[in-house]
Amino acid sequence: MKKMTIGKDDDKGDDIATSEPCNGDLSQQFHRALAVLAGKWKGDILWQLVERKRRFGELRQSIPGVTQHMLTTQLRDLEANGLVKRTVYPEVPPRVEYEMTPSAKALKPVFDELYRWAQEHGFPTATQPKAPPAPDGAPPKPPRQPESGRTPTSQAQKPGGRAT
């Protein structure tokens, strides 16, 4: 087990910890900031809004796995915390657009740095997991295709139960 010390990073010589301990006020501010950004979908929502305004449906389509209810909840929370501006246009059907506020736009360098950090430290961007290596150096098997439920020898059935 490697001994860990606080101070200088052995690889780069950068000072990891400040010479003074973090006072309570700074710690509280940091935790409040994290609480505003915490949530499974908030980072994804803000990332989608970095470049332009988006409508609700666009956000929902661009964030795989988010439910309508959860997206609504997270958008309301971001709006309440002053990170997202919601604009409702008096049209039929109603049109609602979401955009980042100036305080949220100030987070763009943080997102850029987080992306750079993930790339540098080996967090893959691919959505599919890598297949484990096959034994004996054989090439990995391709993924199984879902079966259609019919075999080439199956025959259509008439209502009376007889094959055609």
PDB file of C-alpha atoms in Angstrom:
ATOM      1  CA  MET A   1       0.000   0.000   0.000  1.00  0.00           C
ATOM      2  CA  LYS A   2       1.402   3.360  -0.998  1.00  0.00           C
ATOM      3  CA  LYS A   3       1.768   6.018   1.665  1.00  0.00           C
ATOM      4  CA  MET A   4      -0.224   9.149   0.799  1.00  0.00           C
ATOM      5  CA  THR A   5       0.871  12.583   1.890  1.00  0.00           C
ATOM      6  CA  ILE A   6      -0.722  15.970   1.548  1.00  0.00           C
ATOM      7  CA  GLY A   7       1.410  18.690   0.097  1.00  0.00           C
ATOM      8  CA  LYS A   8       3.147  18.199  -3.199  1.00  0.00           C
ATOM      9  CA  ASP A   9       2.088  15.862  -6.005  1.00  0.00           C
ATOM     10  CA  ASP A  10       5.077  13.612  -6.745  1.00  0.00           C
ATOM     11  CA  ASP A  11       4.447  13.656 -10.500  1.00  0.00           C
ATOM     12  CA  LYS A  12       4.121  17.361 -11.152  1.00  0.00           C
ATOM     13  CA  GLY A  13       5.370  19.146  -8.071  1.00  0.00           C
ATOM     14  CA  ASP A  14       2.091  21.055  -7.749  1.00  0.00           C
ATOM     15  CA  ASP A  15       0.907  22.028  -4.308  1.00  0.00           C
ATOM     16  CA  ILE A  16      -2.179  19.879  -3.600  1.00  0.00           C
ATOM     17  CA  ALA A  17      -3.314  21.490  -0.365  1.00  0.00           C
ATOM     18  CA  THR A  18      -3.104  25.126   0.579  1.00  0.00           C
ATOM     19  CA  SER A  19      -0.838  26.064   3.431  1.00  0.00           C
ATOM     20  CA  GLU A  20      -3.843  27.125   5.504  1.00  0.00           C
ATOM     21  CA  PRO A  21      -6.786  24.856   6.319  1.00  0.00           C
ATOM     22  CA  CYS A  22     -10.066  25.679   4.598  1.00  0.00           C
ATOM     23  CA  ASN A  23     -12.138  27.846   6.914  1.00  0.00           C
ATOM     24  CA  GLY A  24     -15.777  27.015   7.612  1.00  0.00           C
ATOM     25  CA  ASP A  25     -17.198  29.806   5.447  1.00  0.00           C
ATOM     26  CA  LEU A  26     -15.323  28.687   2.318  1.00  0.00           C
ATOM     27  CA  SER A  27     -16.284  25.090   2.966  1.00  0.00           C
ATOM     28  CA  GLN A  28     -19.955  26.040   3.328  1.00  0.00           C
ATOM     29  CA  GLN A  29     -19.858  28.055   0.083  1.00  0.00           C
ATOM     30  CA  PHE A  30     -18.273  25.125  -1.733  1.00  0.00           C
ATOM     31  CA  HIS A  31     -20.895  22.691  -0.421  1.00  0.00           C
ATOM     32  CA  ARG A  32     -23.735  25.075  -1.358  1.00  0.00           C
ATOM     33  CA  ALA A  33     -22.336  25.341  -4.886  1.00  0.00           C
ATOM     34  CA  LEU A  34     -22.106  21.558  -5.163  1.00  0.00           C
ATOM     35  CA  ALA A  35     -25.658  21.184  -3.849  1.00  0.00           C
ATOM     36  CA  VAL A  36     -26.956  23.517  -6.578  1.00  0.00           C
ATOM     37  CA  LEU A  37     -25.243  21.396  -9.248  1.00  0.00           C
ATOM     38  CA  ALA A  38     -25.891  18.004  -7.654  1.00  0.00           C
ATOM     39  CA  GLY A  39     -28.427  15.787  -9.323  1.00  0.00           C
ATOM     40  CA  LYS A  40     -28.194  13.010 -11.840  1.00  0.00           C
ATOM     41  CA  TRP A  41     -29.354  15.139 -14.783  1.00  0.00           C
ATOM     42  CA  LYS A  42     -28.345  18.711 -13.941  1.00  0.00           C
ATOM     43  CA  GLY A  43     -24.904  18.433 -15.495  1.00  0.00           C
ATOM     44  CA  ASP A  44     -26.377  16.959 -18.665  1.00  0.00           C
ATOM     45  CA  ILE A  45     -29.025  19.674 -18.848  1.00  0.00           C
ATOM     46  CA  LEU A  46     -26.506  22.476 -18.412  1.00  0.00           C
ATOM     47  CA  TRP A  47     -24.138  20.855 -20.915  1.00  0.00           C
ATOM     48  CA  GLN A  48     -26.955  20.828 -23.504  1.00  0.00           C
ATOM     49  CA  LEU A  49     -27.735  24.483 -22.834  1.00  0.00           C
ATOM     50  CA  VAL A  50     -24.123  25.702 -23.094  1.00  0.00           C
ATOM     51  CA  GLU A  51     -24.316  26.406 -26.820  1.00  0.00           C
ATOM     52  CA  ARG A  52     -27.915  27.550 -27.321  1.00  0.00           C
ATOM     53  CA  LYS A  53     -31.481  27.754 -26.086  1.00  0.00           C
ATOM     54  CA  ARG A  54     -33.458  24.531 -26.252  1.00  0.00           C
ATOM     55  CA  ARG A  55     -37.071  23.520 -26.024  1.00  0.00           C
ATOM     56  CA  PHE A  56     -38.214  20.864 -23.559  1.00  0.00           C
ATOM     57  CA  GLY A  57     -38.590  18.176 -26.232  1.00  0.00           C
ATOM     58  CA  GLU A  58     -35.102  18.864 -27.568  1.00  0.00           C
ATOM     59  CA  LEU A  59     -33.646  18.459 -24.084  1.00  0.00           C
ATOM     60  CA  ARG A  60     -35.545  15.246 -23.498  1.00  0.00           C
ATOM     61  CA  GLN A  61     -34.355  13.755 -26.797  1.00  0.00           C
ATOM     62  CA  SER A  62     -30.752  14.819 -26.271  1.00  0.00           C
ATOM     63  CA  ILE A  63     -30.475  13.284 -22.785  1.00  0.00           C
ATOM     64  CA  PRO A  64     -30.971   9.517 -23.042  1.00  0.00           C
ATOM     65  CA  GLY A  65     -32.698   7.918 -20.088  1.00  0.00           C
ATOM     66  CA  VAL A  66     -34.227  11.027 -18.509  1.00  0.00           C
ATOM     67  CA  THR A  67     -37.951  10.845 -17.850  1.00  0.00           C
ATOM     68  CA  GLN A  68     -40.311  13.731 -18.490  1.00  0.00           C
ATOM     69  CA  HIS A  69     -41.002  14.049 -14.768  1.00  0.00           C
ATOM     70  CA  MET A  70     -37.323  14.097 -13.783  1.00  0.00           C
ATOM     71  CA  LEU A  71     -36.403  16.579 -16.519  1.00  0.00           C
ATOM     72  CA  THR A  72     -39.201  18.885 -15.370  1.00  0.00           C
ATOM     73  CA  THR A  73     -38.094  18.585 -11.734  1.00  0.00           C
ATOM     74  CA  GLN A  74     -34.425  19.258 -12.507  1.00  0.00           C
ATOM     75  CA  LEU A  75     -35.246  22.223 -14.780  1.00  0.00           C
ATOM     76  CA  ARG A  76     -37.438  23.765 -12.064  1.00  0.00           C
ATOM     77  CA  ASP A  77     -34.649  23.324  -9.521  1.00  0.00           C
ATOM     78  CA  LEU A  78     -32.067  24.895 -11.852  1.00  0.00           C
ATOM     79  CA  GLU A  79     -34.471  27.772 -12.517  1.00  0.00           C
ATOM     80  CA  ALA A  80     -35.082  28.284  -8.782  1.00  0.00           C
ATOM     81  CA  ASN A  81     -31.311  28.452  -8.228  1.00  0.00           C
ATOM     82  CA  GLY A  82     -30.853  31.042 -10.969  1.00  0.00           C
ATOM     83  CA  LEU A  83     -28.948  28.843 -13.431  1.00  0.00           C
ATOM     84  CA  VAL A  84     -31.667  28.389 -16.067  1.00  0.00           C
ATOM     85  CA  LYS A  85     -34.090  30.915 -17.522  1.00  0.00           C
ATOM     86  CA  ARG A  86     -37.468  29.636 -18.712  1.00  0.00           C
ATOM     87  CA  THR A  87     -39.284  31.649 -21.366  1.00  0.00           C
ATOM     88  CA  VAL A  88     -42.931  30.883 -22.216  1.00  0.00           C
ATOM     89  CA  TYR A  89     -44.230  32.284 -25.505  1.00  0.00           C
ATOM     90  CA  PRO A  90     -47.966  33.076 -25.767  1.00  0.00           C
ATOM     91  CA  GLU A  91     -48.616  30.785 -28.719  1.00  0.00           C
ATOM     92  CA  VAL A  92     -50.870  27.858 -29.429  1.00  0.00           C
ATOM     93  CA  PRO A  93     -49.514  25.300 -28.804  1.00  0.00           C
ATOM     94  CA  PRO A  94     -47.419  26.880 -26.049  1.00  0.00           C
ATOM     95  CA  ARG A  95     -43.696  27.144 -26.728  1.00  0.00           C
ATOM     96  CA  VAL A  96     -41.239  27.062 -23.832  1.00  0.00           C
ATOM     97  CA  GLU A  97     -37.505  27.627 -24.201  1.00  0.00           C
ATOM     98  CA  TYR A  98     -34.744  27.107 -21.678  1.00  0.00           C
ATOM     99  CA  GLU A  99     -31.407  28.881 -21.636  1.00  0.00           C
ATOM    100  CA  MET A 100     -28.496  29.368 -19.279  1.00  0.00           C
ATOM    101  CA  THR A 101     -28.325  32.496 -17.178  1.00  0.00           C
ATOM    102  CA  PRO A 102     -25.084  34.506 -17.075  1.00  0.00           C
ATOM    103  CA  SER A 103     -24.135  32.866 -13.767  1.00  0.00           C
ATOM    104  CA  ALA A 104     -24.533  29.416 -15.331  1.00  0.00           C
ATOM    105  CA  LYS A 105     -22.572  30.490 -18.428  1.00  0.00           C
ATOM    106  CA  ALA A 106     -19.707  31.285 -16.069  1.00  0.00           C
ATOM    107  CA  LEU A 107     -19.518  27.504 -15.432  1.00  0.00           C
ATOM    108  CA  LYS A 108     -18.494  26.751 -19.040  1.00  0.00           C
ATOM    109  CA  PRO A 109     -14.750  26.747 -18.206  1.00  0.00           C
ATOM    110  CA  VAL A 110     -15.513  24.284 -15.394  1.00  0.00           C
ATOM    111  CA  PHE A 111     -17.305  21.965 -17.848  1.00  0.00           C
ATOM    112  CA  ASP A 112     -14.448  22.296 -20.336  1.00  0.00           C
ATOM    113  CA  GLU A 113     -11.897  21.461 -17.658  1.00  0.00           C
ATOM    114  CA  LEU A 114     -13.958  18.504 -16.412  1.00  0.00           C
ATOM    115  CA  TYR A 115     -14.120  17.159 -19.982  1.00  0.00           C
ATOM    116  CA  ARG A 116     -10.361  17.617 -20.387  1.00  0.00           C
ATOM    117  CA  TRP A 117      -9.732  15.894 -17.056  1.00  0.00           C
ATOM    118  CA  ALA A 118     -11.929  12.929 -18.050  1.00  0.00           C
ATOM    119  CA  GLN A 119     -10.063  12.553 -21.338  1.00  0.00           C
ATOM    120  CA  GLU A 120      -6.664  12.823 -19.675  1.00  0.00           C
ATOM    121  CA  HIS A 121      -7.428  10.262 -16.981  1.00  0.00           C
ATOM    122  CA  GLY A 122      -8.921   7.620 -19.212  1.00  0.00           C
ATOM    123  CA  PHE A 123     -12.659   7.990 -18.824  1.00  0.00           C
ATOM    124  CA  PRO A 124     -13.937   6.720 -22.186  1.00  0.00           C
ATOM    125  CA  THR A 125     -16.468   8.679 -24.175  1.00  0.00           C
ATOM    126  CA  ALA A 126     -17.828   5.583 -25.942  1.00  0.00           C
ATOM    127  CA  THR A 127     -21.262   4.517 -24.761  1.00  0.00           C
ATOM    128  CA  GLN A 128     -20.709   0.804 -25.290  1.00  0.00           C
ATOM    129  CA  PRO A 129     -18.477  -1.170 -22.912  1.00  0.00           C
ATOM    130  CA  LYS A 130     -15.425  -2.844 -24.364  1.00  0.00           C
ATOM    131  CA  ALA A 131     -15.763  -6.594 -24.935  1.00  0.00           C
ATOM    132  CA  PRO A 132     -13.512  -8.736 -22.703  1.00  0.00           C
ATOM    133  CA  PRO A 133     -10.622 -10.425 -24.531  1.00  0.00           C
ATOM    134  CA  ALA A 134     -11.328 -13.924 -25.807  1.00  0.00           C
ATOM    135  CA  PRO A 135      -9.290 -16.837 -24.393  1.00  0.00           C
ATOM    136  CA  ASP A 136      -6.278 -18.083 -26.356  1.00  0.00           C
ATOM    137  CA  GLY A 137      -5.971 -14.859 -28.343  1.00  0.00           C
ATOM    138  CA  ALA A 138      -9.038 -15.675 -30.498  1.00  0.00           C
ATOM    139  CA  PRO A 139     -10.979 -12.661 -31.783  1.00  0.00           C
ATOM    140  CA  PRO A 140     -13.962 -11.729 -29.603  1.00  0.00           C
ATOM    141  CA  LYS A 141     -17.352 -13.028 -30.658  1.00  0.00           C
ATOM    142  CA  PRO A 142     -19.760 -10.438 -32.096  1.00  0.00           C
ATOM    143  CA  PRO A 143     -22.713  -9.561 -29.873  1.00  0.00           C
ATOM    144  CA  ARG A 144     -25.764 -11.795 -30.225  1.00  0.00           C
ATOM    145  CA  GLN A 145     -28.506 -10.471 -32.424  1.00  0.00           C
ATOM    146  CA  PRO A 146     -32.020 -10.578 -30.970  1.00  0.00           C
ATOM    147  CA  GLU A 147     -34.096 -13.404 -32.371  1.00  0.00           C
ATOM    148  CA  SER A 148     -37.146 -12.528 -34.444  1.00  0.00           C
ATOM    149  CA  GLY A 149     -39.259 -15.274 -32.896  1.00  0.00           C
ATOM    150  CA  ARG A 150     -39.586 -17.195 -36.173  1.00  0.00           C
ATOM    151  CA  THR A 151     -37.404 -19.939 -37.490  1.00  0.00           C
ATOM    152  CA  PRO A 152     -37.050 -20.611 -41.224  1.00  0.00           C
ATOM    153  CA  THR A 153     -39.001 -23.867 -40.840  1.00  0.00           C
ATOM    154  CA  SER A 154     -41.979 -22.381 -38.989  1.00  0.00           C
ATOM    155  CA  GLN A 155     -45.207 -22.149 -40.927  1.00  0.00           C
ATOM    156  CA  ALA A 156     -48.200 -19.879 -40.585  1.00  0.00           C
ATOM    157  CA  GLN A 157     -51.163 -21.381 -38.738  1.00  0.00           C
ATOM    158  CA  LYS A 158     -54.804 -21.142 -39.820  1.00  0.00           C
ATOM    159  CA  PRO A 159     -57.418 -20.496 -37.139  1.00  0.00           C
ATOM    160  CA  GLY A 160     -58.252 -24.206 -37.049  1.00  0.00           C
ATOM    161  CA  GLY A 161     -54.705 -25.025 -35.924  1.00  0.00           C
ATOM    162  CA  ARG A 162     -53.576 -26.544 -39.236  1.00  0.00           C
ATOM    163  CA  ALA A 163     -50.437 -25.491 -41.005  1.00  0.00           C
ATOM    164  CA  THR A 164     -50.826 -23.850 -44.416  1.00  0.00           C
TER     165      THR A 164
END
